[in-house]
């Protein structure tokens, strides 16, 4: 296997897309797939697919293509989702409550095991979800993260609080933060932050609709 | 300008990233930027940046680079976000309520002008947001979409309802749907659907954390 730090960021983004498509294939009972089929499903050239999948060595079998189950396992190992991650959710507002019950997280190995909020009226309430969790005050964040072996945090807090909360998380030992406040956050050494802008999806939709009308 | 249907899907995805980065540059007062600077901010090679931006003709100025303001305008025209889109939101649950008040949508030209839900206890309630909207029953979806010149819909409904709601939207004249139910939906001719899987962001985070530890 190639060293993973040699994998370019755009390829890593596409690995998630391949994984999702392969899981769909598995659901329909398909056991092997060609780079051409994968590419067509994802609007990529088959050359791109082959190049991306070559990052973890030869996997295509001549005359057979890629084995769906084998590929799913390999991509999950690369992405680090062949294990369960304990995740802290900060922010028990509308977005936070939606995440707590989002089925897509738990089926992919992300387990929200602690929820924090600064609002006294939310503390002590139970969040929805497969494994209901009681909302704790933000003051308990550091101690809880250490005790429960939590590595990742999802921030669903107002923009004005996001940097301070991120700093507290990183000081408490969180390695990775997914930030949904529409702003870029400063990251501490030894940690990583992904800033998600939900409007990007609407922009892609807008482009496609314009294209349909041309 | 090249015909937009000649722009490959991965390039379109990167245009959103360039736009976001250019808007950040603008906030800091930067007026010109090189392909190298843009690439470094987004973990892309400068060759990739130049290739992507060449899709809408020569824009780099020798010895100056790209003009930030000019580029923002060009990319917004390509993406179709140089205008305001009226958007219908279906689903007034936690995710829907979060979207209704998400600042990133309105600042990018996406205006949620109607909200629908099937739950009688939600109908008639007021959604949060810049421009508060009253929740209507799904039975009013078709008539409202026609009356209010709505082109796009965001689906924040349970998986079991998503396909039926998407079909109703497309029959009512919606051209583009952003679907947050973690499943792929069938699309009617003349329309387009983007299925968003929020777990993808967590997978990218997981990869980066694993990389930090290697």
Short mmCIF file of C-alpha atoms in Angstrom, two decimals:
data_model
loop_
_atom_site.label_atom_id
_atom_site.label_comp_id
_atom_site.label_asym_id
_atom_site.label_seq_id
_atom_site.Cartn_x
_atom_site.Cartn_y
_atom_site.Cartn_z
CA UNK A 1 0.00 0.00 0.00
CA UNK A 2 1.18 3.48 -0.79
CA UNK A 3 1.86 5.70 2.21
CA UNK A 4 -1.46 7.34 2.96
CA UNK A 5 0.05 10.79 3.36
CA UNK A 6 0.84 10.52 -0.33
CA UNK A 7 -2.90 10.51 -1.17
CA UNK A 8 -3.98 13.92 -2.51
CA UNK A 9 -6.95 15.59 -0.79
CA UNK A 10 -9.24 15.48 -3.88
CA UNK A 11 -8.65 11.72 -4.14
CA UNK A 12 -9.63 11.31 -0.49
CA UNK A 13 -12.85 13.22 -1.18
CA UNK A 14 -13.58 10.87 -4.08
CA UNK A 15 -12.89 7.78 -1.91
CA UNK A 16 -16.00 8.71 0.09
CA UNK A 17 -17.99 8.87 -3.14
CA UNK A 18 -16.64 5.49 -4.31
CA UNK A 19 -17.46 3.98 -0.93
CA UNK A 20 -21.05 5.22 -1.03
CA UNK A 21 -21.54 3.94 -4.58
CA UNK A 22 -19.97 0.56 -3.74
CA UNK A 23 -22.29 0.22 -0.74
CA UNK A 24 -25.23 0.87 -3.06
CA UNK A 25 -23.93 -1.82 -5.43
CA UNK A 26 -23.61 -4.23 -2.51
CA UNK A 27 -27.24 -3.57 -1.52
CA UNK A 28 -28.37 -4.50 -5.04
CA UNK A 29 -26.34 -7.74 -4.87
CA UNK A 30 -23.61 -6.72 -7.35
CA UNK A 31 -20.33 -8.46 -6.48
CA UNK A 32 -17.91 -6.98 -9.02
CA UNK A 33 -17.78 -3.68 -10.83
CA UNK A 34 -15.63 -2.13 -13.60
CA UNK A 35 -13.92 1.26 -13.41
CA UNK A 36 -16.20 2.31 -16.28
CA UNK A 37 -19.39 1.48 -14.32
CA UNK A 38 -18.10 3.23 -11.21
CA UNK A 39 -17.04 6.25 -13.25
CA UNK A 40 -20.38 6.54 -15.04
CA UNK A 41 -22.30 6.43 -11.77
CA UNK A 42 -20.19 9.25 -10.38
CA UNK A 43 -19.62 11.34 -13.52
CA UNK A 44 -15.91 10.58 -13.55
CA UNK A 45 -13.76 9.09 -16.32
CA UNK A 46 -12.72 5.47 -15.89
CA UNK A 47 -9.09 6.66 -16.10
CA UNK A 48 -9.71 8.84 -13.03
CA UNK A 49 -11.29 5.93 -11.17
CA UNK A 50 -8.34 3.64 -11.95
CA UNK A 51 -5.83 6.32 -10.97
CA UNK A 52 -7.60 7.02 -7.67
CA UNK A 53 -7.95 3.37 -6.74
CA UNK A 54 -4.30 2.71 -7.60
CA UNK A 55 -3.31 4.68 -4.49
CA UNK A 56 -3.76 1.55 -2.45
CA UNK A 57 -2.09 -0.80 -4.86
CA UNK A 58 -3.42 -3.11 -7.56
CA UNK A 59 -7.00 -4.06 -6.85
CA UNK A 60 -8.68 -4.54 -10.21
CA UNK A 61 -8.81 -8.14 -11.39
CA UNK A 62 -8.37 -8.55 -15.18
CA UNK A 63 -11.65 -9.59 -16.80
CA UNK A 64 -13.48 -9.27 -13.46
CA UNK A 65 -13.03 -5.65 -12.38
CA UNK A 66 -13.04 -4.63 -8.75
CA UNK A 67 -14.54 -6.89 -6.09
CA UNK A 68 -17.20 -4.78 -4.34
CA UNK A 69 -16.83 -6.23 -0.83
CA UNK A 70 -13.02 -6.13 -0.93
CA UNK A 71 -13.03 -2.53 -2.11
CA UNK A 72 -15.46 -1.42 0.61
CA UNK A 73 -13.15 -2.89 3.23
CA UNK A 74 -10.02 -1.32 1.73
CA UNK A 75 -11.54 2.15 1.42
CA UNK A 76 -12.90 2.02 4.97
CA UNK A 77 -9.42 1.12 6.24
CA UNK A 78 -7.91 4.06 4.33
CA UNK A 79 -10.56 6.47 5.61
CA UNK A 80 -10.24 5.11 9.15
CA UNK A 81 -13.90 4.09 9.31
CA UNK A 82 -13.19 0.39 9.85
CA UNK A 83 -13.53 1.22 13.57
CA UNK A 84 -16.10 3.04 15.72
CA UNK A 85 -15.30 6.67 16.60
CA UNK A 86 -16.69 8.26 19.73
CA UNK A 87 -17.94 11.72 18.84
CA UNK A 88 -18.83 14.71 21.03
CA UNK A 89 -21.58 16.96 19.75
CA UNK A 90 -21.46 20.57 20.92
CA UNK A 91 -24.72 22.43 20.38
CA UNK A 92 -28.13 20.93 21.14
CA UNK A 93 -30.09 23.34 18.93
CA UNK A 94 -31.94 22.39 15.76
CA UNK A 95 -28.87 21.32 13.80
CA UNK A 96 -27.42 19.44 16.77
CA UNK A 97 -30.69 17.58 17.39
CA UNK A 98 -30.83 16.65 13.71
CA UNK A 99 -27.30 15.23 13.86
CA UNK A 100 -28.02 13.26 17.04
CA UNK A 101 -30.72 11.30 15.22
CA UNK A 102 -29.09 11.19 11.76
CA UNK A 103 -29.01 7.53 10.78
CA UNK A 104 -26.14 8.02 8.34
CA UNK A 105 -23.65 8.70 11.16
CA UNK A 106 -24.13 5.60 13.25
CA UNK A 107 -24.22 3.24 10.24
CA UNK A 108 -20.85 4.65 9.16
CA UNK A 109 -19.23 4.09 12.54
CA UNK A 110 -19.68 7.52 14.16
CA UNK A 111 -21.22 7.26 17.59
CA UNK A 112 -22.33 10.46 19.34
CA UNK A 113 -21.58 9.60 22.96
CA UNK A 114 -21.74 13.05 24.60
CA UNK A 115 -23.70 16.25 23.91
CA UNK A 116 -22.93 19.68 25.33
CA UNK A 117 -24.73 23.02 25.34
CA UNK A 118 -24.31 26.36 27.11
CA UNK A 119 -28.07 26.98 27.42
CA UNK A 120 -29.31 26.03 30.95
CA UNK A 121 -32.76 25.17 29.56
CA UNK A 122 -31.22 22.45 27.37
CA UNK A 123 -28.91 20.90 29.99
CA UNK A 124 -30.32 17.66 31.37
CA UNK A 125 -32.69 17.13 28.44
CA UNK A 126 -32.43 13.93 26.42
CA UNK A 127 -31.29 14.09 22.79
CA UNK A 128 -33.03 11.86 20.22
CA UNK A 129 -31.03 9.06 18.59
CA UNK A 130 -30.30 5.36 18.61
CA UNK A 131 -28.62 5.70 22.00
CA UNK A 132 -30.28 8.67 23.74
CA UNK A 133 -27.75 10.99 25.40
CA UNK A 134 -28.35 13.59 28.15
CA UNK A 135 -27.16 17.15 27.39
CA UNK A 136 -24.29 18.25 29.65
CA UNK A 137 -23.05 21.77 30.39
CA UNK A 138 -20.04 22.94 28.34
CA UNK A 139 -18.10 23.20 31.64
CA UNK A 140 -17.99 19.37 31.72
CA UNK A 141 -16.56 19.13 28.20
CA UNK A 142 -12.88 18.63 29.06
CA UNK A 143 -13.44 16.02 31.77
CA UNK A 144 -15.96 14.04 29.71
CA UNK A 145 -13.78 13.94 26.59
CA UNK A 146 -10.92 12.48 28.60
CA UNK A 147 -13.09 9.94 30.45
CA UNK A 148 -15.01 8.62 27.45
CA UNK A 149 -12.19 8.29 24.95
CA UNK A 150 -13.68 10.82 22.53
CA UNK A 151 -11.54 11.77 19.52
CA UNK A 152 -13.87 13.76 17.26
CA UNK A 153 -16.24 16.67 17.82
CA UNK A 154 -19.09 18.11 15.77
CA UNK A 155 -19.67 21.82 16.36
CA UNK A 156 -23.25 22.97 15.77
CA UNK A 157 -22.93 26.25 17.66
CA UNK A 158 -23.44 29.92 16.72
CA UNK A 159 -20.58 31.63 14.84
CA UNK A 160 -19.82 33.81 17.87
CA UNK A 161 -19.04 30.74 20.03
CA UNK A 162 -17.39 28.46 17.48
CA UNK A 163 -13.70 29.42 17.91
CA UNK A 164 -13.82 29.35 21.73
CA UNK A 165 -15.54 25.95 21.75
CA UNK A 166 -13.07 24.59 19.17
CA UNK A 167 -10.17 25.77 21.34
CA UNK A 168 -11.65 24.05 24.41
CA UNK A 169 -12.14 20.82 22.45
CA UNK A 170 -8.56 20.80 21.16
CA UNK A 171 -7.15 21.56 24.62
CA UNK A 172 -9.17 18.62 25.96
CA UNK A 173 -7.49 16.28 23.46
CA UNK A 174 -9.94 16.24 20.52
CA UNK A 175 -7.99 15.52 17.32
CA UNK A 176 -10.63 16.30 14.71
CA UNK A 177 -13.43 18.86 14.53
CA UNK A 178 -16.26 19.15 12.05
CA UNK A 179 -17.43 22.76 12.16
CA UNK A 180 -20.86 23.70 10.80
CA UNK A 181 -20.66 27.40 11.68
CA UNK A 182 -20.19 29.07 8.27
CA UNK A 183 -16.69 30.40 9.02
CA UNK A 184 -13.11 29.10 9.01
CA UNK A 185 -11.65 28.26 12.43
CA UNK A 186 -8.00 28.39 13.56
CA UNK A 187 -6.57 24.97 14.32
CA UNK A 188 -4.08 24.00 17.03
CA UNK A 189 -0.97 21.89 16.23
CA UNK A 190 -1.76 18.16 16.29
CA UNK A 191 -5.42 18.68 15.43
CA UNK A 192 -7.43 19.10 12.24
CA UNK A 193 -10.63 21.00 11.48
CA UNK A 194 -13.00 20.63 8.55
CA UNK A 195 -15.29 23.60 8.01
CA UNK A 196 -18.52 22.51 6.32
CA UNK A 197 -20.46 25.06 4.32
CA UNK A 198 -23.91 23.67 3.56
CA UNK A 199 -24.48 26.34 0.90
CA UNK A 200 -21.94 24.58 -1.35
CA UNK A 201 -24.51 21.88 -2.04
CA UNK A 202 -27.07 24.48 -3.10
CA UNK A 203 -24.51 26.08 -5.42
CA UNK A 204 -23.90 22.77 -7.15
CA UNK A 205 -27.66 22.37 -7.53
CA UNK A 206 -27.99 25.88 -8.94
CA UNK A 207 -25.28 25.11 -11.52
CA UNK A 208 -26.99 21.92 -12.62
CA UNK A 209 -30.38 23.62 -12.99
CA UNK A 210 -28.82 26.40 -15.10
CA UNK A 211 -27.18 23.72 -17.23
CA UNK A 212 -30.53 21.97 -17.80
CA UNK A 213 -31.97 25.23 -19.10
CA UNK A 214 -29.17 26.14 -21.51
CA UNK B 1 -16.34 31.52 -22.53
CA UNK B 2 -16.40 27.76 -22.94
CA UNK B 3 -19.84 26.15 -23.08
CA UNK B 4 -20.74 25.35 -19.51
CA UNK B 5 -21.82 21.81 -20.33
CA UNK B 6 -18.16 21.25 -21.15
CA UNK B 7 -17.21 21.79 -17.49
CA UNK B 8 -16.58 18.46 -15.76
CA UNK B 9 -18.46 17.80 -12.50
CA UNK B 10 -15.31 17.70 -10.30
CA UNK B 11 -14.32 21.14 -11.63
CA UNK B 12 -17.76 22.50 -10.75
CA UNK B 13 -17.32 21.15 -7.20
CA UNK B 14 -13.98 22.95 -6.99
CA UNK B 15 -15.51 26.20 -8.27
CA UNK B 16 -17.51 26.37 -5.03
CA UNK B 17 -14.28 25.93 -3.06
CA UNK B 18 -12.52 28.66 -5.08
CA UNK B 19 -15.49 30.97 -4.56
CA UNK B 20 -15.46 30.46 -0.79
CA UNK B 21 -11.71 31.05 -0.60
CA UNK B 22 -11.92 34.16 -2.81
CA UNK B 23 -14.68 35.56 -0.59
CA UNK B 24 -12.41 35.02 2.41
CA UNK B 25 -9.59 36.85 0.57
CA UNK B 26 -11.98 39.70 -0.20
CA UNK B 27 -12.90 39.99 3.49
CA UNK B 28 -9.22 40.38 4.36
CA UNK B 29 -8.85 43.11 1.72
CA UNK B 30 -6.75 41.08 -0.75
CA UNK B 31 -7.39 42.29 -4.31
CA UNK B 32 -5.33 39.88 -6.41
CA UNK B 33 -4.24 36.30 -5.87
CA UNK B 34 -1.97 33.83 -7.67
CA UNK B 35 -2.90 30.28 -8.66
CA UNK B 36 -0.19 29.13 -6.23
CA UNK B 37 -1.80 30.97 -3.27
CA UNK B 38 -5.25 29.67 -4.15
CA UNK B 39 -3.91 26.15 -4.58
CA UNK B 40 -2.05 26.17 -1.27
CA UNK B 41 -5.14 27.34 0.62
CA UNK B 42 -7.18 24.49 -0.86
CA UNK B 43 -4.56 21.73 -1.00
CA UNK B 44 -4.54 21.72 -4.80
CA UNK B 45 -1.62 22.14 -7.22
CA UNK B 46 -1.37 25.49 -8.99
CA UNK B 47 -1.58 23.59 -12.29
CA UNK B 48 -4.98 22.26 -11.22
CA UNK B 49 -6.14 25.74 -10.27
CA UNK B 50 -5.06 27.21 -13.63
CA UNK B 51 -6.68 24.34 -15.52
CA UNK B 52 -9.97 24.70 -13.64
CA UNK B 53 -10.12 28.46 -14.05
CA UNK B 54 -9.32 28.19 -17.75
CA UNK B 55 -12.80 26.74 -18.30
CA UNK B 56 -14.15 30.24 -18.47
CA UNK B 57 -11.39 31.69 -20.62
CA UNK B 58 -8.20 33.55 -19.78
CA UNK B 59 -8.56 35.35 -16.47
CA UNK B 60 -5.09 35.43 -14.93
CA UNK B 61 -3.22 38.70 -15.54
CA UNK B 62 0.55 38.22 -16.08
CA UNK B 63 2.50 39.52 -13.09
CA UNK B 64 -0.74 40.27 -11.22
CA UNK B 65 -2.56 36.94 -10.92
CA UNK B 66 -6.32 36.72 -10.67
CA UNK B 67 -8.40 39.74 -9.65
CA UNK B 68 -10.41 38.59 -6.63
CA UNK B 69 -13.56 40.64 -7.26
CA UNK B 70 -13.67 39.78 -10.98
CA UNK B 71 -13.25 36.08 -10.23
CA UNK B 72 -16.00 36.06 -7.61
CA UNK B 73 -18.38 37.57 -10.18
CA UNK B 74 -17.39 35.12 -12.91
CA UNK B 75 -17.71 32.05 -10.72
CA UNK B 76 -21.09 33.16 -9.38
CA UNK B 77 -22.32 33.61 -12.98
CA UNK B 78 -21.12 30.11 -13.88
CA UNK B 79 -22.73 28.58 -10.77
CA UNK B 80 -25.94 30.55 -11.35
CA UNK B 81 -25.70 32.28 -7.95
CA UNK B 82 -25.54 35.81 -9.40
CA UNK B 83 -29.31 35.85 -8.86
CA UNK B 84 -31.67 35.02 -5.97
CA UNK B 85 -33.30 31.58 -6.00
CA UNK B 86 -36.62 30.96 -4.30
CA UNK B 87 -36.37 27.70 -2.40
CA UNK B 88 -39.08 25.45 -0.91
CA UNK B 89 -38.15 23.55 2.23
CA UNK B 90 -40.02 20.30 2.84
CA UNK B 91 -39.72 19.05 6.40
CA UNK B 92 -40.03 21.31 9.45
CA UNK B 93 -38.26 18.92 11.83
CA UNK B 94 -34.89 19.55 13.46
CA UNK B 95 -32.88 19.58 10.22
CA UNK B 96 -35.48 21.71 8.42
CA UNK B 97 -35.57 24.25 11.25
CA UNK B 98 -31.78 24.43 11.21
CA UNK B 99 -31.81 25.13 7.46
CA UNK B 100 -34.48 27.81 7.77
CA UNK B 101 -32.21 29.86 10.02
CA UNK B 102 -28.87 28.94 8.38
CA UNK B 103 -27.18 32.25 7.57
CA UNK B 104 -25.00 30.73 4.86
CA UNK B 105 -28.01 30.15 2.56
CA UNK B 106 -29.41 33.65 2.41
CA UNK B 107 -26.01 35.32 2.01
CA UNK B 108 -25.37 33.07 -1.01
CA UNK B 109 -28.65 33.98 -2.71
CA UNK B 110 -30.88 31.12 -1.57
CA UNK B 111 -34.13 32.36 -0.09
CA UNK B 112 -36.42 29.86 1.64
CA UNK B 113 -39.85 31.28 0.75
CA UNK B 114 -42.10 28.34 1.63
CA UNK B 115 -41.98 25.51 4.17
CA UNK B 116 -44.10 22.35 4.12
CA UNK B 117 -44.70 19.50 6.54
CA UNK B 118 -47.11 16.58 6.82
CA UNK B 119 -47.39 16.79 10.62
CA UNK B 120 -50.60 18.66 11.64
CA UNK B 121 -48.92 19.87 14.86
CA UNK B 122 -46.29 21.74 12.80
CA UNK B 123 -48.65 23.31 10.23
CA UNK B 124 -49.30 26.98 10.98
CA UNK B 125 -46.22 27.35 13.18
CA UNK B 126 -43.62 29.97 12.27
CA UNK B 127 -40.14 28.85 11.18
CA UNK B 128 -37.10 30.78 12.43
CA UNK B 129 -35.05 32.75 9.90
CA UNK B 130 -34.34 36.17 8.44
CA UNK B 131 -37.79 36.22 6.88
CA UNK B 132 -40.03 34.04 9.09
CA UNK B 133 -42.24 31.65 7.09
CA UNK B 134 -45.41 29.83 8.20
CA UNK B 135 -45.43 26.03 7.75
CA UNK B 136 -47.99 24.87 5.17
CA UNK B 137 -49.46 21.38 4.66
CA UNK B 138 -47.82 19.27 1.94
CA UNK B 139 -51.19 19.30 0.12
CA UNK B 140 -50.51 22.96 -0.76
CA UNK B 141 -47.08 22.21 -2.22
CA UNK B 142 -48.00 22.14 -5.93
CA UNK B 143 -50.11 25.31 -5.89
CA UNK B 144 -47.59 27.28 -3.83
CA UNK B 145 -44.60 26.33 -5.99
CA UNK B 146 -46.41 27.58 -9.07
CA UNK B 147 -47.61 30.81 -7.46
CA UNK B 148 -44.33 31.83 -5.83
CA UNK B 149 -41.95 31.11 -8.68
CA UNK B 150 -40.01 28.47 -6.73
CA UNK B 151 -37.34 26.53 -8.65
CA UNK B 152 -35.43 24.62 -5.98
CA UNK B 153 -36.45 22.41 -3.07
CA UNK B 154 -34.59 21.17 0.00
CA UNK B 155 -35.88 17.83 1.31
CA UNK B 156 -35.39 17.30 5.04
CA UNK B 157 -37.90 14.48 5.41
CA UNK B 158 -37.67 10.86 6.64
CA UNK B 159 -36.30 8.29 4.18
CA UNK B 160 -39.74 6.66 3.89
CA UNK B 161 -41.28 9.89 2.51
CA UNK B 162 -38.40 11.23 0.42
CA UNK B 163 -39.17 9.69 -2.99
CA UNK B 164 -42.89 10.55 -2.88
CA UNK B 165 -42.16 14.16 -1.88
CA UNK B 166 -39.47 14.47 -4.58
CA UNK B 167 -41.95 13.20 -7.18
CA UNK B 168 -44.55 15.76 -6.06
CA UNK B 169 -41.98 18.57 -6.24
CA UNK B 170 -40.86 17.63 -9.76
CA UNK B 171 -44.48 17.31 -10.97
CA UNK B 172 -45.11 20.82 -9.58
CA UNK B 173 -42.28 22.21 -11.68
CA UNK B 174 -39.29 22.13 -9.33
CA UNK B 175 -36.10 21.78 -11.39
CA UNK B 176 -33.58 21.03 -8.66
CA UNK B 177 -33.79 19.07 -5.40
CA UNK B 178 -31.28 18.84 -2.58
CA UNK B 179 -32.05 15.64 -0.70
CA UNK B 180 -30.76 15.12 2.84
CA UNK B 181 -32.36 11.71 3.40
CA UNK B 182 -29.37 9.33 3.27
CA UNK B 183 -30.52 7.52 0.11
CA UNK B 184 -30.40 8.06 -3.67
CA UNK B 185 -33.66 9.28 -5.26
CA UNK B 186 -34.94 8.67 -8.79
CA UNK B 187 -35.08 11.83 -10.88
CA UNK B 188 -37.67 12.82 -13.52
CA UNK B 189 -36.60 14.08 -16.98
CA UNK B 190 -35.89 17.82 -16.95
CA UNK B 191 -35.00 17.87 -13.27
CA UNK B 192 -31.87 17.21 -11.24
CA UNK B 193 -31.36 15.85 -7.73
CA UNK B 194 -28.30 16.08 -5.49
CA UNK B 195 -28.24 13.58 -2.65
CA UNK B 196 -26.24 14.90 0.31
CA UNK B 197 -24.71 12.44 2.73
CA UNK B 198 -23.54 14.30 5.82
CA UNK B 199 -21.44 11.32 6.92
CA UNK B 200 -19.00 12.04 4.07
CA UNK B 201 -17.67 15.01 6.03
CA UNK B 202 -17.03 12.81 9.07
CA UNK B 203 -15.21 10.29 6.88
CA UNK B 204 -12.89 13.01 5.59
CA UNK B 205 -12.26 14.05 9.19
CA UNK B 206 -11.55 10.48 10.22
CA UNK B 207 -9.01 10.16 7.39
CA UNK B 208 -7.21 13.32 8.41
CA UNK B 209 -7.04 12.30 12.08
CA UNK B 210 -5.59 8.90 11.10
CA UNK B 211 -3.06 10.71 8.95
CA UNK B 212 -1.98 12.95 11.86
CA UNK B 213 -1.30 9.83 13.92
CA UNK B 214 0.74 7.94 11.33
#
